[in-house]
Amino acid sequence: MQIQVFKFGGASINSGERIKNMAGILQRYAIGPVLVVVSAIGKTTNALEEVLENYLANDPLAVLDSFQKVSDYHFAILDSLFSDKSHPVYGEVTSLFDQLRGYIRKGHLYSQTKPGRDFEYDQIVSFGELFASAIVHHYLVSQGLTCRLFDVRELIRTDATYRDARVDWNTTGRLIQDAVSGWFPDHPGKGAIAITQGFIGCDPAGNTTTLGREGSDFSAAIFAFSLQAREMTIWKDVPGVMNADPKLMPDAVCLDTLSYREVIELAYYGASVIHPKTIKPLENAGIRLRVKSFLHPELEGTVVENIREWKISTPIYILKQNQVLISVSPRDFSFIMEENLSEIFRTLAAFRIKVNVMQNSAISFSICVDNDPHKITPLLSFLQKNYETRYNQGIELYTIRHYTDEAITRITRDRKILMELRSRNTFQVLLDKKNG
Ligand code: ASP
Ligand code: MG
């Protein structure tokens, strides 16, 4: 059976109009069995992160206030999709909001160890995908599509690394095969749609887990791999994978093809176009990935596949904002030796901090990392105990793949350069705050 996997992200379903548009795409393009992964509506994940922050701060009024915003937003969308207020979707979505309200109302006495901030994150923030899938499922059914909703927590099994859960591929593969493949053959023909949530999974104890921000692409790839899908499509608000963020560079162009390898590189350097973990399962199973516009579905988009001699003449620009540059040197002016480096890396691993760029000299070692205060503050206090530590915030990290002199000038002109690295295909530069 040739299954296709479609992933619809937050922007593709951020209003009643867009959900109608999504249904139109499925009516037109869901030929044969399709597994649809949806993420949270619009910017709901950010809004739920706010609920979480208020909850962790034990601020009941702020909790309810932020909760209400999420709820109003979803019910406004429901009202624009369903004219009949007695439609079962209302009961279902209300009951999901009741569950979340029940959870956050209990209040929270924050402790580092139990149950832990990351655990709480997953229990609260995962609701975004549950709301979205319930709404979209009912809407698709109302439009006459053959559609069944699967709770992904019964399909994707992970470990208990909350906020960054690791997939148990064997169990997951078996669960997906049994539940989803088993469902499709009963519904042959056009438009049999299995819909489920991106971003979330479930640990062996039955607790909800999440796969990391923007993880729905990865969820879709887990399904594509487990179902041996023919192709996976990510529907986005851009024509495909662009060579730069069109909001920053209006002359950005859509790339027709990319190799799996190049996409892994782009994701590694911080291109937000596709979640970094997405490619490996697709590459392993030889599943073609398409990135297409939900606004112009007639366009071909970008095709990612196994191209050995992939070449490109356009530079690709990747910007990571809000970086911190941390430089450490031993207090006694001794050299930065392997022992120092391994201690620093052990600490970075313990705080789960990813190094975006690094450079070392005889007596100093510099790293550039994302500015996540929850991680950076304990890291800095650790480093300051043992090293002379300096840090610089608000930095921009630009990476140019397949760079040219012209591309470098375009990025660095009139800017203060803090660090620069160059390899055969990749140019990276750290720039101080704009006008800095
Ligand atoms: N809703 C989640 C997020 O915004 C997952 C995703 O969109 O892929 O991070
Ligand atoms: Mg999202």
Short mmCIF file of C-alpha atoms and ligand atoms in Angstrom, two decimals:
data_model
loop_
_atom_site.label_atom_id
_atom_site.label_comp_id
_atom_site.label_asym_id
_atom_site.label_seq_id
_atom_site.Cartn_x
_atom_site.Cartn_y
_atom_site.Cartn_z
CA MET A 1 0.00 0.00 0.00
CA GLN A 2 1.39 3.40 -0.97
CA ILE A 3 0.80 5.75 1.89
CA GLN A 4 1.57 9.45 1.76
CA VAL A 5 2.35 11.55 4.81
CA PHE A 6 1.31 15.19 4.99
CA LYS A 7 2.38 17.58 7.71
CA PHE A 8 0.43 20.77 8.36
CA GLY A 9 2.15 23.23 10.68
CA GLY A 10 0.70 25.97 12.85
CA ALA A 11 0.57 28.64 10.13
CA SER A 12 -1.38 26.38 7.77
CA ILE A 13 -4.28 26.11 10.24
CA ASN A 14 -4.14 29.45 12.07
CA SER A 15 -7.68 30.56 11.16
CA GLY A 16 -10.98 29.14 10.03
CA GLU A 17 -10.10 30.19 6.48
CA ARG A 18 -6.81 28.33 6.58
CA ILE A 19 -8.41 25.17 7.97
CA LYS A 20 -10.91 25.34 5.09
CA ASN A 21 -7.97 25.75 2.72
CA MET A 22 -6.32 22.69 4.25
CA ALA A 23 -9.50 20.65 3.70
CA GLY A 24 -9.45 21.82 0.07
CA ILE A 25 -5.87 20.63 -0.33
CA LEU A 26 -6.78 17.23 1.07
CA GLN A 27 -9.79 16.98 -1.22
CA ARG A 28 -7.52 17.64 -4.16
CA TYR A 29 -4.25 15.95 -3.23
CA ALA A 30 -5.14 13.13 -0.84
CA ILE A 31 -5.22 10.41 -3.44
CA GLY A 32 -5.16 7.05 -1.73
CA PRO A 33 -4.31 6.67 1.95
CA VAL A 34 -2.81 9.70 3.67
CA LEU A 35 -1.52 10.08 7.18
CA VAL A 36 -1.89 13.72 8.28
CA VAL A 37 0.15 15.19 11.11
CA VAL A 38 -0.98 18.52 12.53
CA SER A 39 0.82 20.78 14.95
CA ALA A 40 -0.72 23.35 17.26
CA ILE A 41 -2.82 26.13 15.71
CA GLY A 42 -0.91 29.32 14.90
CA LYS A 43 1.31 30.40 17.76
CA THR A 44 -0.49 28.31 20.37
CA THR A 45 2.71 26.59 21.53
CA ASN A 46 4.18 29.98 22.49
CA ALA A 47 0.93 30.92 24.22
CA LEU A 48 0.98 27.67 26.20
CA GLU A 49 4.59 28.29 27.16
CA GLU A 50 3.30 31.48 28.73
CA VAL A 51 0.66 29.51 30.63
CA LEU A 52 3.45 27.24 31.85
CA GLU A 53 5.62 30.15 32.99
CA ASN A 54 2.74 31.62 35.00
CA TYR A 55 1.97 28.22 36.46
CA LEU A 56 5.57 27.66 37.50
CA ALA A 57 5.61 31.14 39.00
CA ASN A 58 2.54 30.22 41.09
CA ASP A 59 0.61 33.16 39.78
CA PRO A 60 -3.00 31.88 39.58
CA LEU A 61 -4.47 35.05 38.09
CA ALA A 62 -1.90 35.22 35.34
CA VAL A 63 -2.34 31.49 34.71
CA LEU A 64 -6.07 31.87 34.17
CA ASP A 65 -5.60 34.97 32.08
CA SER A 66 -3.11 33.32 29.71
CA PHE A 67 -5.24 30.18 29.63
CA GLN A 68 -8.31 32.20 28.68
CA LYS A 69 -6.51 33.73 25.72
CA VAL A 70 -5.71 30.28 24.31
CA SER A 71 -9.26 29.15 24.89
CA ASP A 72 -10.87 32.24 23.28
CA TYR A 73 -8.63 31.88 20.26
CA HIS A 74 -9.63 28.27 19.67
CA PHE A 75 -13.35 28.85 20.22
CA ALA A 76 -13.31 31.78 17.80
CA ILE A 77 -11.87 29.46 15.16
CA LEU A 78 -14.46 26.81 16.00
CA ASP A 79 -17.23 29.37 15.60
CA SER A 80 -15.95 30.27 12.15
CA LEU A 81 -15.99 26.62 11.09
CA PHE A 82 -19.21 25.29 12.61
CA SER A 83 -22.52 27.11 12.59
CA ASP A 84 -24.25 24.53 14.78
CA LYS A 85 -23.27 25.10 18.42
CA SER A 86 -24.52 21.64 19.36
CA HIS A 87 -21.96 19.97 17.08
CA PRO A 88 -20.00 17.33 19.05
CA VAL A 89 -16.72 19.16 18.35
CA TYR A 90 -17.70 21.76 20.96
CA GLY A 91 -18.04 19.13 23.69
CA GLU A 92 -14.77 17.52 22.73
CA VAL A 93 -12.73 20.72 22.67
CA THR A 94 -14.39 21.95 25.88
CA SER A 95 -13.42 18.75 27.62
CA LEU A 96 -9.79 19.15 26.51
CA PHE A 97 -9.73 22.69 27.88
CA ASP A 98 -11.30 21.40 31.11
CA GLN A 99 -8.50 18.86 31.44
CA LEU A 100 -5.87 21.56 31.01
CA ARG A 101 -7.66 23.92 33.40
CA GLY A 102 -7.87 21.12 35.98
CA TYR A 103 -4.14 20.53 35.67
CA ILE A 104 -3.04 24.13 36.02
CA ARG A 105 -5.60 25.05 38.68
CA LYS A 106 -3.94 22.76 41.18
CA GLY A 107 -1.10 25.26 41.25
CA HIS A 108 2.47 24.34 41.40
CA LEU A 109 5.19 24.45 43.99
CA TYR A 110 8.19 24.51 41.79
CA SER A 111 11.04 22.28 42.75
CA GLN A 112 14.06 21.46 40.60
CA THR A 113 13.68 17.76 41.10
CA LYS A 114 10.08 16.70 41.34
CA PRO A 115 8.24 16.57 39.07
CA GLY A 116 10.49 19.03 37.26
CA ARG A 117 10.07 21.87 34.88
CA ASP A 118 10.52 19.81 31.71
CA PHE A 119 7.90 17.31 32.84
CA GLU A 120 5.43 20.13 33.51
CA TYR A 121 6.25 21.64 30.14
CA ASP A 122 5.24 18.49 28.31
CA GLN A 123 2.01 17.99 30.27
CA ILE A 124 0.85 21.54 29.56
CA VAL A 125 2.29 22.56 26.18
CA SER A 126 1.23 19.31 24.46
CA PHE A 127 -2.40 20.44 24.68
CA GLY A 128 -1.89 22.68 21.64
CA GLU A 129 -1.68 19.68 19.35
CA LEU A 130 -4.64 17.99 21.05
CA PHE A 131 -6.87 21.04 20.49
CA ALA A 132 -5.74 21.40 16.88
CA SER A 133 -6.25 17.78 15.91
CA ALA A 134 -9.71 17.61 17.50
CA ILE A 135 -10.87 20.70 15.59
CA VAL A 136 -9.34 19.73 12.26
CA HIS A 137 -10.61 16.16 12.51
CA HIS A 138 -14.20 17.22 13.03
CA TYR A 139 -13.98 19.78 10.28
CA LEU A 140 -12.64 17.27 7.76
CA VAL A 141 -15.42 14.82 8.64
CA SER A 142 -17.97 17.62 8.25
CA GLN A 143 -16.62 18.13 4.73
CA GLY A 144 -17.33 14.54 3.81
CA LEU A 145 -13.75 13.24 4.02
CA THR A 146 -13.18 9.76 5.39
CA CYS A 147 -11.08 10.65 8.38
CA ARG A 148 -10.13 9.04 11.65
CA LEU A 149 -8.29 10.70 14.55
CA PHE A 150 -5.50 8.72 16.21
CA ASP A 151 -4.11 9.80 19.57
CA VAL A 152 -0.38 9.87 18.89
CA ARG A 153 0.32 8.98 22.51
CA GLU A 154 -0.83 5.49 21.64
CA LEU A 155 1.52 5.36 18.66
CA ILE A 156 4.81 7.15 19.36
CA ARG A 157 6.61 5.64 22.33
CA THR A 158 9.51 7.60 23.76
CA ASP A 159 11.75 7.60 26.80
CA ALA A 160 11.14 10.02 29.67
CA THR A 161 13.51 12.80 28.53
CA TYR A 162 10.83 15.46 28.78
CA ARG A 163 11.00 18.27 26.18
CA ASP A 164 13.45 16.29 24.08
CA ALA A 165 12.14 12.76 24.18
CA ARG A 166 13.98 9.96 22.34
CA VAL A 167 11.88 7.66 20.20
CA ASP A 168 11.71 3.93 20.87
CA TRP A 169 11.67 3.01 17.19
CA ASN A 170 10.82 -0.68 17.57
CA THR A 171 7.79 -0.20 19.78
CA THR A 172 6.67 2.85 17.80
CA GLY A 173 6.97 1.02 14.48
CA ARG A 174 4.90 -1.86 15.78
CA LEU A 175 2.21 0.37 17.30
CA ILE A 176 1.89 2.43 14.11
CA GLN A 177 1.80 -0.62 11.87
CA ASP A 178 -0.88 -2.30 13.95
CA ALA A 179 -3.13 0.71 14.40
CA VAL A 180 -2.71 2.79 11.28
CA SER A 181 -1.77 0.39 8.48
CA GLY A 182 -4.50 -1.84 9.82
CA TRP A 183 -7.07 0.90 9.47
CA PHE A 184 -6.38 2.00 5.88
CA PRO A 185 -7.30 -1.12 3.91
CA ASP A 186 -10.85 -0.95 5.23
CA HIS A 187 -11.15 2.43 3.57
CA PRO A 188 -9.75 2.06 0.08
CA GLY A 189 -10.06 4.72 -2.54
CA LYS A 190 -9.66 8.42 -2.51
CA GLY A 191 -9.10 10.43 0.60
CA ALA A 192 -8.82 7.94 3.45
CA ILE A 193 -7.20 10.16 6.04
CA ALA A 194 -5.64 9.12 9.32
CA ILE A 195 -5.03 12.28 11.31
CA THR A 196 -2.81 12.57 14.35
CA GLN A 197 -0.80 15.04 16.44
CA GLY A 198 2.76 16.13 15.80
CA PHE A 199 5.30 17.08 18.46
CA ILE A 200 4.09 14.73 21.19
CA GLY A 201 4.63 11.17 22.31
CA CYS A 202 4.24 9.07 25.40
CA ASP A 203 6.74 7.50 27.79
CA PRO A 204 6.44 3.92 29.11
CA ALA A 205 4.74 5.19 32.28
CA GLY A 206 1.99 6.80 30.20
CA ASN A 207 3.12 10.42 30.64
CA THR A 208 2.94 12.75 27.67
CA THR A 209 6.32 13.74 26.25
CA THR A 210 7.37 16.22 23.55
CA LEU A 211 10.01 15.90 20.86
CA GLY A 212 11.41 19.45 20.94
CA ARG A 213 10.13 22.71 19.44
CA GLU A 214 9.03 22.44 15.83
CA GLY A 215 9.10 18.67 16.29
CA SER A 216 6.04 17.95 14.15
CA ASP A 217 8.19 17.53 11.05
CA PHE A 218 10.02 14.82 12.92
CA SER A 219 6.72 13.23 13.98
CA ALA A 220 5.69 13.10 10.32
CA ALA A 221 9.02 11.46 9.45
CA ILE A 222 8.50 8.86 12.19
CA PHE A 223 5.18 7.97 10.57
CA ALA A 224 6.64 8.02 7.06
CA PHE A 225 9.41 5.65 8.14
CA SER A 226 7.14 3.33 10.12
CA LEU A 227 4.58 3.12 7.31
CA GLN A 228 7.24 2.91 4.57
CA ALA A 229 5.49 5.84 2.95
CA ARG A 230 5.90 6.74 -0.69
CA GLU A 231 6.48 10.43 -0.04
CA MET A 232 6.20 12.96 2.75
CA THR A 233 4.98 16.51 2.19
CA ILE A 234 5.43 19.45 4.54
CA TRP A 235 2.88 22.19 3.74
CA LYS A 236 4.23 25.65 4.51
CA ASP A 237 3.51 29.33 3.97
CA VAL A 238 6.52 29.68 1.68
CA PRO A 239 6.88 28.17 -1.82
CA GLY A 240 9.41 25.61 -0.58
CA VAL A 241 12.87 25.65 0.97
CA MET A 242 14.19 29.15 0.34
CA ASN A 243 17.84 30.21 0.12
CA ALA A 244 17.18 32.84 2.81
CA ASP A 245 14.40 34.02 5.07
CA PRO A 246 12.20 36.06 2.70
CA LYS A 247 11.27 38.39 5.57
CA LEU A 248 14.93 39.41 5.80
CA MET A 249 15.90 39.09 2.16
CA PRO A 250 13.08 39.93 -0.21
CA ASP A 251 15.04 38.52 -3.16
CA ALA A 252 15.11 35.03 -1.61
CA VAL A 253 14.42 32.23 -4.09
CA CYS A 254 12.90 28.78 -3.76
CA LEU A 255 15.30 25.86 -4.30
CA ASP A 256 13.92 23.18 -6.65
CA THR A 257 15.90 20.29 -5.26
CA LEU A 258 18.10 19.55 -2.29
CA SER A 259 19.98 16.46 -1.21
CA TYR A 260 19.19 14.91 2.17
CA ARG A 261 22.76 15.73 3.10
CA GLU A 262 22.40 19.41 2.38
CA VAL A 263 19.19 19.64 4.37
CA ILE A 264 20.89 18.02 7.36
CA GLU A 265 23.66 20.60 7.06
CA LEU A 266 21.16 23.46 6.78
CA ALA A 267 19.22 22.27 9.81
CA TYR A 268 22.44 21.83 11.75
CA TYR A 269 23.40 25.44 11.09
CA GLY A 270 19.99 26.57 12.29
CA ALA A 271 17.78 26.84 9.22
CA SER A 272 14.34 26.64 10.76
CA VAL A 273 12.85 25.25 7.57
CA ILE A 274 12.84 21.60 8.61
CA HIS A 275 13.35 20.11 12.05
CA PRO A 276 16.89 18.65 12.24
CA LYS A 277 15.82 15.12 13.19
CA THR A 278 13.46 14.79 10.24
CA ILE A 279 15.85 13.77 7.51
CA LYS A 280 17.55 10.70 8.96
CA PRO A 281 14.48 8.42 8.98
CA LEU A 282 13.51 9.62 5.50
CA GLU A 283 17.00 9.09 4.15
CA ASN A 284 17.26 5.66 5.76
CA ALA A 285 14.04 4.52 4.13
CA GLY A 286 14.63 6.40 0.85
CA ILE A 287 11.44 8.45 1.21
CA ARG A 288 11.26 11.58 -0.88
CA LEU A 289 10.43 14.78 0.98
CA ARG A 290 8.49 17.60 -0.61
CA VAL A 291 8.12 21.06 0.87
CA LYS A 292 5.17 22.85 -0.68
CA SER A 293 3.11 25.98 -0.27
CA PHE A 294 -0.38 25.57 1.14
CA LEU A 295 -1.18 28.95 -0.45
CA HIS A 296 -0.04 27.87 -3.92
CA PRO A 297 -0.36 24.09 -3.89
CA GLU A 298 -0.12 24.03 -7.68
CA LEU A 299 3.59 24.96 -7.45
CA GLU A 300 6.08 22.09 -7.35
CA GLY A 301 7.88 23.24 -4.20
CA THR A 302 11.21 21.75 -3.16
CA VAL A 303 12.03 18.07 -3.53
CA VAL A 304 14.55 16.57 -1.13
CA GLU A 305 16.00 13.22 -2.08
CA ASN A 306 19.15 11.22 -2.45
CA ILE A 307 21.15 13.20 -4.99
CA ARG A 308 24.82 12.19 -5.01
CA GLU A 309 26.31 15.05 -6.97
CA TRP A 310 24.03 17.81 -5.77
CA LYS A 311 25.30 21.23 -6.84
CA ILE A 312 24.06 24.74 -6.35
CA SER A 313 25.07 28.15 -7.60
CA THR A 314 23.01 30.18 -5.13
CA PRO A 315 24.40 30.88 -1.66
CA ILE A 316 22.11 29.81 1.19
CA TYR A 317 21.87 32.18 4.15
CA ILE A 318 20.99 31.10 7.68
CA LEU A 319 20.59 33.55 10.52
CA LYS A 320 20.51 32.61 14.18
CA GLN A 321 19.59 35.53 16.37
CA ASN A 322 19.83 36.00 20.11
CA GLN A 323 23.16 34.26 20.55
CA VAL A 324 25.55 34.50 23.46
CA LEU A 325 29.29 34.41 23.00
CA ILE A 326 31.02 32.97 26.04
CA SER A 327 34.81 33.06 26.37
CA VAL A 328 36.67 31.32 29.14
CA SER A 329 40.32 31.23 30.12
CA PRO A 330 42.05 29.53 33.04
CA ARG A 331 42.61 31.97 35.92
CA ASP A 332 46.32 31.21 36.20
CA PHE A 333 47.02 31.98 32.56
CA SER A 334 47.79 28.34 31.88
CA PHE A 335 46.95 26.85 28.51
CA ILE A 336 43.50 25.61 27.62
CA MET A 337 44.25 21.91 27.66
CA GLU A 338 42.30 18.78 26.85
CA GLU A 339 41.32 18.41 30.52
CA ASN A 340 39.74 21.89 30.52
CA LEU A 341 37.97 21.24 27.27
CA SER A 342 36.58 17.90 28.34
CA GLU A 343 35.34 19.42 31.59
CA ILE A 344 33.65 22.24 29.69
CA PHE A 345 32.04 19.84 27.23
CA ARG A 346 30.82 17.57 30.03
CA THR A 347 29.16 20.59 31.58
CA LEU A 348 27.58 21.63 28.29
CA ALA A 349 26.23 18.12 27.83
CA ALA A 350 24.90 18.05 31.39
CA PHE A 351 22.99 21.31 30.78
CA ARG A 352 21.94 20.07 27.32
CA ILE A 353 23.46 23.10 25.62
CA LYS A 354 24.28 22.90 21.94
CA VAL A 355 27.36 24.73 20.76
CA ASN A 356 26.67 26.64 17.55
CA VAL A 357 30.23 27.79 16.92
CA MET A 358 33.47 27.39 18.85
CA GLN A 359 37.03 28.55 18.59
CA ASN A 360 40.04 28.17 20.83
CA SER A 361 43.41 29.80 21.29
CA ALA A 362 46.25 29.03 23.66
CA ILE A 363 44.62 30.56 26.69
CA SER A 364 41.01 30.99 25.81
CA PHE A 365 38.09 29.02 24.51
CA SER A 366 34.98 30.62 23.03
CA ILE A 367 31.57 29.19 22.31
CA CYS A 368 28.47 30.65 20.80
CA VAL A 369 25.17 29.24 22.09
CA ASP A 370 21.47 30.09 22.00
CA ASN A 371 20.46 32.54 24.71
CA ASP A 372 18.22 30.34 26.84
CA PRO A 373 18.45 31.92 30.32
CA HIS A 374 17.33 28.71 32.04
CA LYS A 375 20.39 26.97 30.67
CA ILE A 376 22.88 29.83 30.38
CA THR A 377 22.57 31.11 33.95
CA PRO A 378 23.63 27.84 35.61
CA LEU A 379 26.30 27.34 32.93
CA LEU A 380 27.80 30.75 33.57
CA SER A 381 27.85 30.30 37.32
CA PHE A 382 29.61 26.97 36.86
CA LEU A 383 32.19 28.42 34.46
CA GLN A 384 32.78 31.49 36.62
CA LYS A 385 33.74 29.25 39.52
CA ASN A 386 36.58 27.73 37.55
CA TYR A 387 37.52 30.13 34.78
CA GLU A 388 37.85 33.76 33.93
CA THR A 389 34.59 34.10 32.02
CA ARG A 390 33.35 36.82 29.69
CA TYR A 391 30.13 36.87 27.77
CA ASN A 392 28.44 38.98 25.21
CA GLN A 393 24.69 38.88 24.49
CA GLY A 394 22.43 39.81 21.59
CA ILE A 395 24.74 38.49 18.94
CA GLU A 396 23.80 37.32 15.44
CA LEU A 397 25.28 34.21 13.90
CA TYR A 398 25.16 34.10 10.13
CA THR A 399 26.02 30.97 8.19
CA ILE A 400 26.41 31.07 4.42
CA ARG A 401 26.50 27.72 2.65
CA HIS A 402 28.13 27.79 -0.80
CA TYR A 403 29.33 31.30 -0.12
CA THR A 404 30.72 33.84 -2.56
CA ASP A 405 32.64 37.03 -1.82
CA GLU A 406 29.58 38.99 -2.74
CA ALA A 407 27.42 37.04 -0.30
CA ILE A 408 29.90 37.65 2.51
CA THR A 409 30.02 41.38 1.83
CA ARG A 410 26.26 41.51 1.78
CA ILE A 411 26.09 40.13 5.31
CA THR A 412 29.09 41.75 6.94
CA ARG A 413 29.01 45.23 5.41
CA ASP A 414 29.07 47.93 8.13
CA ARG A 415 28.92 45.35 10.88
CA LYS A 416 31.32 44.59 13.68
CA ILE A 417 32.69 41.06 13.26
CA LEU A 418 33.37 39.16 16.49
CA MET A 419 34.44 35.86 15.01
CA GLU A 420 34.73 34.30 11.60
CA LEU A 421 35.10 30.70 10.42
CA ARG A 422 35.48 29.40 6.91
CA SER A 423 35.55 25.94 5.38
CA ARG A 424 35.19 24.76 1.80
CA ASN A 425 31.42 25.12 1.65
CA THR A 426 30.55 27.07 4.74
CA PHE A 427 31.23 30.57 6.00
CA GLN A 428 30.17 31.53 9.53
CA VAL A 429 30.37 34.90 11.17
CA LEU A 430 29.36 36.28 14.54
CA LEU A 431 28.14 39.85 14.34
CA ASP A 432 27.70 42.24 17.20
CA LYS A 433 24.28 43.80 17.83
CA LYS A 434 23.04 45.88 14.93
CA ASN A 435 24.69 49.32 14.92
CA GLY A 436 26.87 47.99 17.73
N1 ASP B 1 3.66 23.15 17.95
C1 ASP B 1 5.03 22.79 18.18
C2 ASP B 1 5.91 24.02 18.11
O1 ASP B 1 5.43 25.06 17.71
C3 ASP B 1 5.52 21.73 17.25
C4 ASP B 1 5.57 22.17 15.81
O2 ASP B 1 4.99 23.18 15.42
O3 ASP B 1 6.17 21.46 15.02
O4 ASP B 1 7.05 23.92 18.45
MG MG B 2 3.87 24.79 15.96
#
